[in-house]
Amino acid sequence: MINSKKIILKLLFMISASSAIFSQAHLSTQSHLSRVTDISVIEQDETDGTAISSGRDGFVIKWNEDGLGEHFQITDLEIKMTARSPDGEEIAVYETDGASINRVSVWNWRTLTRRYAFRFNAPVTSLAYSEKGTYVICGSAQVNGTVFINAKAGTMANNKLKVTTGAVSLAKTSASENSLAMYSPSGTLTYYNLKNGSEKAKFRVEPNLSQPCLFNNMVFFAGCANGNIYVTQAATGKLISTFPAEKPVLVASTKSQDLYYIVNTNRQFRLYKIQNDRNRQVIAPQLIRTFAGLKSGEKIEEAAIQGNTIYAGTNLGNVYKFDNAAQERVDSLLALTDNIYDKIYDIAGNGENFYFLTPNAIFLSSYDNGIVDKKGINPGYTNLIPYNGNIILWSRGSRKSVQLLSLANGSKTTIFSPRNTLQTLRLFGDSLISVEGNSTVRKIDIASKKESELYKGAGIQDAVLYNESDLYVAKSSATAPASPLIKVNIQTQETVPLSLKGEIAYALYFDKNASDHEIYGIVIGNNPSKKSATTVFAYDVNRKSSRTFLSNNDEDSNAFTYLYWPVLYTNIGKTQVRSYNLTSNRDFMYKRSASLPLKVARNQSRLVVLNRNGSISWYNPDMNKILADWYLTTDGQWFSFD
């Protein structure tokens, strides 16, 4: 039976394909891959009818009035906050790895291009556009606190304030942009004159408030702490009321007259309203709606209001849309999101076809025939290696046993069990080379299951066995020997540091059938003037020398290399797959899909890219244009955007 929802999605995509945004964004109702971290709307235009959700998966999704989402993955890091420009053309995004990377970037949503980005030395604590869109205002935990970015020029607007603000978790300008209200977790609500940068007023308020917000045209200020909601008269700093609430999710905007909040219960959530009267006093919370329909363990964690419409996101990645009208009944609510796609974990070439590993199965298919041939059951693995007409199953980052799956009868045989976390697993003839726990390289004979330790050390990232005696190990140069690439004679255990500069090497690749004698990989910090630079290198095993030929000025610790002689593929820079012909030195990038590339595989006529959201993109290897984006549905069929 044909799925009518899929047909509707296909038609909508075809109708919209002429516009720039849909040349890259993916249009669907698919949910986020993990927790929704923020929801933003255009507060200045209550008739806009759209919302943007962001998540830990690095995706930004614009939900339109028709209930469909424009999906685009901006980063491989977690997105903490977003802010929309008043005209809806741009979006500011704060992404972080939770440690050293704290980046705010501004994107044109119509063209899906990044206009500019800024790195911060400390976590960003608030993000907002000024009311007319003149500035992007970033609060941070740095000493100087608040940074103003000229939104149009993409430059720092220095000296907007005469004083340093320290950390702030709320920054909101007036409609005229002449004044600015800021809340500091130290317990102050401060107003500034943006014309001359002076402080206008400062009030002591409740400290350490989470979810600080202003509502009713900035008449009231509210936030949460200690199991309570605090409501303050914003113009005087006077605490008006305190209401107990169990882990509330505040829902407010400067345009909303009242303050709303959501409380989660077992597979339900309740919407409350804190109303205010003409005397600018607030009334005790009223339960106005109860919704059922959440999955087991699902909770609303983010919400935003636009007019009478509320958008809410959950810890499972779903997005809900509902109104704030009072109802006595319990309503069963369906999410905007609907997971109709299965995630592809891994890919591998097999002649004219390719293997695709999903959470439950192994499929064989190709672009040219489109037939999905189910070859076997996946008993919970994330990676696969084709071997003699069968499949080796393993899971990166786990200690799960490595198994050989017979595609003829479905039988499974354990080859070995990792003694530590399995980082990489490679095929060398009839043996496997494993890197475990950043400390050990082992060789396992597939037939006999005999194991031998090839090398033990610290900071190991990757290893390839070049021949029966020579093991090349990529590692951190901070560990002995002080080189990111070493050669180990596995018979004598002689260890030789090789001529490669850098802090850490990884992603090794070589093809024993290629006509050259080079091992390829990636090294970080090979340029003293640009310590975070990520560079592709080649090490010539005959000449005992290295060379570099591709570079990116940012640190990228998860990039890959893949060799299909004479072309080397990599995704340094994270956003696109790059092709480099080693004989002609031709270098070009493939246009990306809605999701970031994770891995590639190739045969003579086709290049297939595995994307981070579990979809695949097909290419003619000699052309950078996407032939099609394919998603595998939960019923085991391809769904194509082309």
XYZ file of C-alpha atoms in Angstrom:
642
model
C 0.000 0.000 0.000
C 1.358 3.430 -0.953
C 1.947 5.805 1.957
C -0.065 8.979 1.211
C 1.972 11.064 3.660
C 5.162 10.251 1.756
C 3.500 11.248 -1.521
C 2.433 14.585 -0.035
C 5.963 15.239 1.210
C 7.375 14.354 -2.202
C 4.970 16.700 -4.009
C 5.629 19.559 -1.609
C 9.357 19.125 -2.099
C 8.994 19.141 -5.897
C 6.842 22.270 -5.799
C 9.372 24.054 -3.586
C 12.541 22.806 -5.261
C 12.972 25.943 -7.355
C 13.667 28.127 -4.323
C 17.184 28.399 -2.930
C 16.396 27.071 0.517
C 15.117 23.706 -0.683
C 18.214 23.048 -2.723
C 19.827 22.125 0.587
C 17.201 21.895 3.330
C 15.244 18.690 3.789
C 11.476 19.084 4.099
C 9.764 16.577 6.385
C 8.141 15.945 9.746
C 11.130 13.995 11.071
C 11.990 14.755 14.695
C 15.324 15.820 16.132
C 17.715 12.928 16.751
C 17.881 13.841 20.443
C 16.756 16.489 22.933
C 15.255 19.776 21.743
C 17.423 22.472 23.324
C 15.651 25.663 22.239
C 12.617 26.995 20.393
C 12.546 30.514 18.989
C 9.858 32.564 17.273
C 9.660 36.074 15.839
C 8.089 37.908 18.757
C 7.722 41.143 16.798
C 5.332 39.511 14.283
C 2.597 37.449 15.915
C 1.161 36.573 12.479
C 4.398 34.975 11.236
C 3.205 31.457 12.031
C 6.627 29.764 12.098
C 8.989 28.528 14.790
C 12.542 27.249 14.814
C 13.620 24.335 16.980
C 17.219 23.340 17.643
C 18.765 20.325 19.276
C 21.741 18.447 20.590
C 21.973 16.883 17.130
C 23.141 20.200 15.633
C 19.992 20.518 13.530
C 17.890 23.629 13.128
C 14.321 23.006 11.925
C 11.975 25.739 10.757
C 8.383 24.643 11.324
C 5.995 26.242 8.847
C 2.262 26.819 9.123
C 1.579 23.668 7.086
C 3.221 21.559 9.818
C 6.292 20.616 7.800
C 9.835 21.346 8.891
C 12.786 22.658 6.886
C 15.706 20.632 8.302
C 19.304 21.798 8.145
C 22.260 20.642 10.226
C 24.447 23.607 11.089
C 27.004 21.867 13.298
C 28.129 18.543 14.730
C 28.069 20.159 18.185
C 25.146 20.778 20.501
C 23.114 23.906 19.796
C 22.283 25.582 23.087
C 20.445 28.714 21.952
C 18.994 30.344 18.863
C 17.614 33.808 18.091
C 15.697 34.980 15.044
C 16.057 38.337 13.354
C 12.854 40.429 13.345
C 12.530 40.102 9.548
C 12.919 36.317 9.703
C 15.788 36.316 7.203
C 18.525 35.323 9.630
C 19.120 33.147 12.655
C 21.839 33.397 15.283
C 23.051 30.113 16.771
C 25.150 29.299 19.839
C 26.927 25.952 19.567
C 29.311 24.345 22.031
C 31.195 21.173 22.848
C 30.711 21.922 26.539
C 34.399 22.764 26.932
C 36.687 24.877 24.757
C 34.449 25.552 21.764
C 31.854 28.286 22.280
C 30.765 29.739 18.962
C 28.018 32.110 17.843
C 27.272 32.100 14.133
C 24.727 33.977 12.052
C 23.048 32.259 9.108
C 20.945 33.501 6.230
C 18.026 31.097 6.380
C 16.879 31.764 2.816
C 20.205 30.700 1.288
C 21.372 28.515 4.205
C 24.788 30.128 4.220
C 26.815 31.198 7.227
C 27.440 34.930 7.160
C 29.937 35.109 10.015
C 30.945 33.485 13.285
C 32.656 34.483 16.548
C 34.469 32.319 19.094
C 34.129 33.062 22.810
C 36.546 32.098 25.571
C 33.708 31.226 27.938
C 30.146 29.818 27.684
C 27.522 32.066 26.114
C 24.728 32.691 28.611
C 22.187 34.611 26.508
C 21.530 35.298 22.837
C 19.103 37.776 21.290
C 18.516 40.175 18.429
C 17.712 43.768 19.275
C 14.120 44.687 18.490
C 14.880 46.245 15.099
C 17.534 43.689 14.262
C 20.456 46.111 14.453
C 22.494 43.998 16.873
C 23.026 40.417 17.904
C 23.509 40.638 21.671
C 25.565 37.865 23.286
C 25.820 37.519 27.036
C 28.729 35.411 28.229
C 30.566 34.290 31.344
C 33.578 36.386 30.321
C 34.698 39.321 32.453
C 33.365 41.885 29.993
C 30.089 39.960 29.855
C 28.054 41.340 26.977
C 29.105 41.564 23.345
C 27.248 43.512 20.661
C 27.599 42.345 17.059
C 26.541 44.632 14.235
C 24.079 42.241 12.601
C 24.404 43.616 9.082
C 28.185 44.056 8.945
C 29.141 41.099 11.137
C 31.557 43.206 13.175
C 31.891 43.854 16.884
C 30.126 47.022 17.986
C 32.594 48.177 20.637
C 31.812 50.492 23.554
C 28.026 50.157 23.414
C 28.075 50.171 27.225
C 30.374 52.219 29.433
C 30.548 49.498 32.084
C 31.272 45.783 32.057
C 28.165 43.759 32.767
C 29.621 40.452 33.919
C 27.581 37.357 33.129
C 24.019 38.000 31.969
C 21.298 35.471 31.151
C 18.741 37.894 29.657
C 19.197 40.895 27.366
C 16.219 42.675 25.839
C 16.053 46.042 24.088
C 13.069 48.346 23.911
C 11.151 48.616 20.649
C 13.111 51.768 19.786
C 16.448 50.121 20.705
C 17.207 53.167 22.850
C 17.325 51.189 26.077
C 18.368 47.711 27.197
C 17.212 45.545 30.101
C 19.619 42.884 31.421
C 19.371 40.271 34.136
C 22.465 38.970 35.903
C 22.416 35.691 37.879
C 24.143 37.618 40.674
C 20.673 39.062 41.321
C 20.407 42.365 39.447
C 18.011 43.731 36.855
C 19.755 46.635 35.131
C 18.643 49.159 32.509
C 21.062 50.897 30.135
C 20.795 53.853 27.780
C 22.035 52.484 24.444
C 22.441 55.972 22.995
C 25.280 56.879 25.353
C 26.038 53.556 27.069
C 25.200 54.798 30.569
C 23.428 52.906 33.320
C 19.874 54.160 33.891
C 18.717 52.032 36.830
C 19.661 48.916 38.756
C 17.489 46.786 41.045
C 18.254 43.912 43.368
C 16.103 40.918 42.457
C 16.108 37.174 43.140
C 19.520 35.694 42.202
C 20.241 32.575 40.147
C 16.950 32.587 38.299
C 16.644 30.123 35.442
C 14.489 30.876 32.388
C 14.465 34.660 33.020
C 11.887 36.426 30.837
C 9.954 39.657 30.343
C 6.266 39.789 29.446
C 3.375 42.230 28.995
C 5.497 44.766 27.044
C 8.315 44.452 29.583
C 6.076 45.409 32.501
C 6.848 42.171 34.334
C 9.998 40.133 34.852
C 9.905 36.451 35.879
C 12.144 33.467 36.491
C 12.453 30.176 38.361
C 14.460 29.157 41.424
C 14.090 26.828 44.417
C 10.853 25.262 43.155
C 9.157 28.639 42.736
C 8.233 31.119 40.018
C 9.170 34.696 40.930
C 7.265 37.573 39.320
C 8.751 41.064 39.654
C 7.589 44.546 38.647
C 10.213 45.219 35.988
C 10.207 49.023 36.270
C 10.811 49.036 40.034
C 12.396 45.678 40.815
C 9.682 45.018 43.377
C 8.824 41.353 43.938
C 5.086 41.002 43.391
C 4.378 37.314 43.880
C 5.994 33.929 44.328
C 4.225 30.780 43.179
C 5.306 27.192 43.856
C 5.685 25.061 40.723
C 7.304 21.680 40.127
C 9.995 22.030 37.438
C 7.998 24.488 35.318
C 8.830 25.395 31.720
C 8.096 29.115 31.346
C 6.333 30.333 28.206
C 6.439 34.087 27.686
C 7.277 36.918 25.332
C 7.213 40.698 25.606
C 4.106 40.590 23.384
C 2.214 38.129 25.590
C 0.081 39.805 28.230
C 0.182 36.861 30.612
C 2.831 34.404 31.740
C 2.283 30.735 30.914
C 4.102 27.684 32.149
C 4.065 23.940 31.546
C 4.337 21.180 34.140
C 5.017 17.585 33.097
C 3.118 14.656 34.586
C 3.022 10.972 33.661
C 2.692 10.978 29.825
C 0.800 14.269 30.087
C 1.568 17.941 30.537
C -0.450 20.811 31.947
C -0.561 24.425 30.814
C -0.990 27.106 33.487
C -1.562 30.843 33.165
C -0.446 33.578 35.541
C -2.738 36.445 34.638
C -2.323 40.132 35.459
C -4.996 42.779 35.989
C -5.314 46.462 35.132
C -3.567 47.426 38.360
C -0.509 45.506 37.224
C -1.002 42.838 39.833
C -0.725 39.134 39.064
C -3.311 36.487 39.803
C -2.525 33.025 41.138
C -1.857 30.410 38.436
C -4.845 28.844 36.726
C -4.803 25.445 35.038
C -6.172 26.110 31.585
C -5.331 22.965 29.586
C -4.181 19.379 30.020
C -2.684 17.395 27.149
C -2.143 13.655 26.802
C -0.070 11.935 24.159
C 3.516 12.055 25.401
C 5.528 8.878 25.084
C 6.776 6.994 28.126
C 9.598 9.014 29.677
C 8.949 12.018 27.422
C 8.894 15.535 28.890
C 8.404 19.052 27.568
C 11.674 20.921 28.153
C 11.517 24.001 25.881
C 8.647 26.236 24.771
C 7.893 29.550 23.071
C 4.727 31.538 22.388
C 3.711 33.529 19.331
C 0.307 35.164 19.554
C -2.003 32.436 20.838
C 0.163 29.594 19.578
C 2.666 27.687 21.727
C 5.470 25.524 20.357
C 7.044 22.989 22.728
C 10.006 20.623 22.394
C 10.771 17.449 24.330
C 13.713 15.469 25.624
C 13.036 12.856 22.913
C 13.338 15.362 20.071
C 9.648 15.867 19.297
C 7.976 19.228 18.691
C 4.368 20.006 19.606
C 2.099 22.884 18.583
C -1.061 23.954 20.413
C -3.037 27.070 21.389
C -3.516 28.667 24.785
C -7.324 28.579 24.821
C -8.820 27.314 28.074
C -10.360 23.828 27.903
C -11.788 21.678 30.701
C -11.274 18.396 28.850
C -8.023 16.477 28.451
C -6.878 16.768 24.832
C -4.847 14.096 23.087
C -2.095 15.933 21.255
C -0.110 14.656 18.289
C 3.382 15.956 17.677
C 4.318 17.889 14.553
C 7.129 15.381 14.289
C 6.662 11.865 12.976
C 9.586 9.463 12.663
C 9.014 7.817 9.317
C 12.709 7.210 8.548
C 15.076 4.538 9.771
C 18.608 5.654 10.571
C 21.464 4.193 8.544
C 24.413 3.540 10.862
C 27.073 2.477 8.386
C 27.777 1.901 4.688
C 30.285 -0.177 2.693
C 30.888 -0.947 -0.961
C 30.265 -4.369 -2.477
C 31.027 -4.356 -6.209
C 28.276 -2.445 -8.009
C 26.171 -2.341 -4.849
C 26.501 -1.041 -1.318
C 25.698 -2.449 2.103
C 23.581 -0.347 4.462
C 23.404 -1.108 8.185
C 20.294 0.026 10.091
C 19.376 -0.603 13.747
C 17.611 -3.839 12.815
C 18.863 -5.042 9.439
C 21.520 -5.159 6.728
C 20.450 -4.145 3.236
C 22.119 -4.346 -0.169
C 21.151 -1.718 -2.727
C 22.402 0.713 -5.363
C 21.442 4.047 -6.879
C 20.909 2.632 -10.344
C 18.432 -0.117 -9.483
C 16.929 1.242 -6.233
C 16.079 -2.292 -5.098
C 16.320 -2.864 -1.347
C 17.536 -6.396 -0.707
C 17.438 -7.361 2.964
C 20.484 -9.546 3.551
C 20.358 -10.152 7.280
C 19.351 -9.119 10.779
C 21.428 -6.655 12.787
C 21.603 -7.799 16.412
C 22.362 -4.315 17.732
C 25.640 -3.275 16.080
C 26.661 0.101 14.653
C 29.404 -0.813 12.150
C 30.027 -3.386 9.434
C 32.897 -4.718 7.306
C 32.223 -6.912 4.241
C 34.346 -10.079 4.283
C 34.296 -12.977 1.793
C 30.598 -12.590 1.020
C 29.704 -12.242 4.704
C 29.593 -9.360 7.184
C 31.742 -8.562 10.222
C 29.685 -6.661 12.786
C 31.197 -4.409 15.465
C 30.328 -1.328 17.489
C 32.591 1.680 17.803
C 32.978 2.992 21.354
C 31.853 -0.230 23.021
C 33.223 -3.552 24.296
C 30.606 -5.566 22.462
C 31.937 -8.798 20.928
C 32.863 -8.697 17.234
C 30.818 -11.164 15.197
C 30.946 -12.770 11.762
C 27.468 -12.918 10.216
C 26.825 -15.477 7.499
C 24.569 -13.964 4.854
C 23.752 -17.442 3.565
C 22.049 -18.791 6.684
C 22.078 -15.917 9.199
C 24.351 -17.710 11.663
C 26.627 -15.615 13.882
C 30.076 -16.500 15.176
C 32.015 -14.491 17.743
C 35.474 -13.609 16.430
C 36.738 -11.881 19.584
C 35.688 -9.709 22.493
C 37.480 -6.363 22.946
C 39.312 -6.046 26.247
C 38.670 -2.307 26.238
C 36.572 0.194 24.312
C 36.875 -0.533 20.600
C 37.963 2.592 18.708
C 38.729 1.296 15.227
C 38.587 -2.052 13.485
C 40.252 -2.750 10.124
C 40.537 -5.708 7.826
C 44.031 -6.897 6.891
C 43.807 -9.959 4.676
C 42.172 -12.624 6.826
C 42.873 -10.790 10.066
C 41.419 -7.863 11.983
C 43.452 -4.993 13.433
C 41.801 -3.440 16.475
C 42.609 -0.287 18.425
C 41.262 -0.517 21.959
C 41.091 2.022 24.738
C 43.656 4.473 23.262
C 46.332 2.070 24.481
C 46.492 -1.220 22.587
C 46.696 -2.453 19.011
C 45.839 -6.112 18.486
C 45.694 -8.546 15.570
C 43.021 -11.257 15.450
C 42.977 -14.086 12.931
C 39.375 -14.447 11.768
C 39.439 -18.209 11.174
C 41.496 -19.396 14.142
C 40.539 -16.485 16.442
C 44.166 -16.345 17.542
C 45.024 -12.974 19.087
C 48.337 -11.154 19.339
C 49.269 -7.790 20.789
C 51.078 -5.640 18.196
C 51.687 -2.452 20.165
C 50.934 -0.957 23.544
C 51.263 2.732 24.365
C 49.397 5.881 25.338
C 47.289 8.258 23.252
C 46.720 5.864 20.334
C 44.136 7.134 17.837
C 44.429 4.749 14.882
C 46.660 2.059 13.351
C 47.144 0.297 10.021
C 49.200 -2.813 9.310
C 51.046 -1.979 6.103
C 52.581 -5.422 5.643
C 53.379 -8.459 7.767
C 55.990 -6.572 9.781
C 55.271 -2.819 9.641
C 52.574 -1.241 11.794
C 51.893 2.490 11.496
C 50.294 4.110 14.537
C 48.608 7.518 14.699
C 48.740 9.007 18.180
C 49.138 12.072 20.324
C 52.586 13.657 20.195
C 52.210 14.425 23.914
C 52.962 10.770 24.638
C 56.286 8.989 24.094
C 57.671 8.883 21.515
C 56.928 12.569 20.878
C 55.555 12.201 17.355
C 51.967 11.955 16.043
C 52.955 9.117 13.695
C 55.227 6.181 14.479
C 56.309 2.974 12.791
C 56.462 -0.240 14.803
C 58.232 -3.399 13.669
C 55.860 -5.962 15.158
C 58.515 -8.677 15.032
C 61.302 -6.807 16.825
C 59.088 -4.179 18.582
C 61.425 -1.447 17.327
C 59.546 1.859 17.409
C 60.547 4.755 15.133
C 59.087 8.300 15.276
C 58.291 9.523 11.750
C 58.707 12.891 10.080
C 55.313 14.422 10.714
C 54.741 17.591 12.728
C 51.603 18.075 14.783
C 49.844 17.451 18.045
C 47.683 14.488 17.123
C 47.122 12.268 14.066
C 44.190 9.998 13.211
C 41.987 8.681 10.336
C 44.709 6.601 8.638
C 44.022 5.053 5.241
C 46.007 3.159 2.613
C 45.231 0.888 -0.307
C 47.666 -1.967 -0.792
C 46.479 -2.291 -4.392
C 47.253 1.349 -5.243
C 50.286 2.201 -7.351
C 51.838 4.494 -4.739
C 53.425 3.741 -1.380
C 51.736 6.356 0.768
C 49.676 6.183 3.935
C 47.132 8.984 4.298
C 45.728 10.534 7.430
C 44.804 13.708 9.262
C 46.906 15.703 11.696
C 45.930 18.588 13.952
C 48.339 21.389 14.797
C 50.975 20.858 12.146
C 51.264 24.628 11.598
C 52.900 26.461 14.560
C 51.151 29.720 13.647
C 47.748 28.008 13.520
C 47.762 25.447 16.290
C 44.196 24.311 15.685
C 44.642 23.764 11.929
C 43.468 20.393 10.602
C 45.494 19.021 7.684
C 45.506 15.963 5.431
C 48.922 14.345 5.155
C 50.580 11.617 3.137
C 53.507 9.587 4.432
C 55.687 7.891 1.817
C 56.886 4.623 3.315
C 59.694 4.272 0.753
C 61.096 7.794 0.970
C 60.328 8.035 4.702
C 58.948 11.544 4.277
C 55.611 13.259 4.702
C 53.734 15.938 2.819
C 50.522 17.897 3.399
C 48.075 19.076 0.773
C 44.692 20.013 2.265
C 44.092 22.171 5.313
C 41.380 23.823 7.371
C 42.081 26.542 9.928
C 39.832 25.043 12.600
C 40.230 21.974 14.781
C 38.287 18.961 13.543
C 38.915 15.806 15.548
C 36.292 13.662 13.796
C 37.184 14.023 10.116
C 37.643 10.978 7.892
C 39.799 9.927 4.953
C 38.801 7.442 2.243
C 40.919 6.389 -0.716
C 39.549 5.222 -4.057
C 42.696 5.454 -6.131
C 43.675 7.990 -7.307
C 41.087 10.070 -5.420
C 41.259 10.808 -1.697
C 38.062 11.898 0.039
C 37.812 13.794 3.329
C 35.400 16.029 5.217
C 37.845 18.324 7.030
C 35.916 21.492 7.787
C 32.926 19.276 8.702
C 30.380 20.704 6.268
C 31.253 19.107 2.913
C 32.986 16.130 1.356
C 36.168 17.105 -0.426
C 37.687 15.236 -3.363
C 41.421 15.394 -4.122
C 42.952 13.646 -7.115
C 46.424 12.539 -6.087
C 47.755 12.391 -9.648
C 46.234 15.542 -11.171
C 45.956 17.551 -7.896
C 42.350 18.368 -8.777
C 40.572 19.566 -5.651
C 36.844 20.265 -5.369
C 33.962 19.998 -2.926
C 30.656 18.206 -3.311
C 27.514 20.152 -2.523
C 26.193 19.071 0.837
C 22.833 17.744 1.881
C 20.691 18.999 4.743
C 22.833 16.955 7.131
C 26.581 16.932 7.659
C 28.639 14.147 6.023
C 29.864 11.308 8.229
C 31.402 8.726 5.887
C 31.764 7.896 2.180
C 31.941 4.774 0.044
C 32.491 4.457 -3.666
C 32.528 2.169 -6.672
C 33.455 2.973 -10.265
C 30.263 4.858 -11.118
C 28.825 6.141 -7.830
C 29.876 7.943 -4.671
C 27.568 7.557 -1.677
C 27.772 9.776 1.404
C 26.406 8.713 4.776
C 24.988 11.753 6.563
C 24.823 12.277 10.305
C 21.040 12.074 10.377
C 21.160 8.555 8.906
C 20.299 9.506 5.323
C 22.525 9.029 2.272
C 23.405 11.285 -0.667
C 24.304 9.975 -4.121
C 26.813 11.566 -6.490
C 28.446 11.046 -9.821
C 32.063 10.991 -8.539
C 33.173 13.527 -11.167
C 30.426 16.075 -10.445
C 29.721 18.017 -7.265
C 25.927 18.120 -7.658
C 23.793 15.789 -5.536
C 21.971 13.218 -7.656
C 19.549 12.398 -4.857
C 19.084 12.257 -1.096
C 17.708 8.925 0.059
C 16.044 8.088 3.345
C 15.265 4.527 4.335
C 11.729 4.277 5.680
C 10.844 2.201 8.717
C 9.208 -0.360 6.412
C 12.482 -0.886 4.510
C 11.916 1.202 1.369
C 13.862 4.096 -0.120
C 12.271 7.533 -0.037
C 14.002 9.884 -2.460
C 14.464 13.651 -2.684
C 15.939 14.359 -6.100
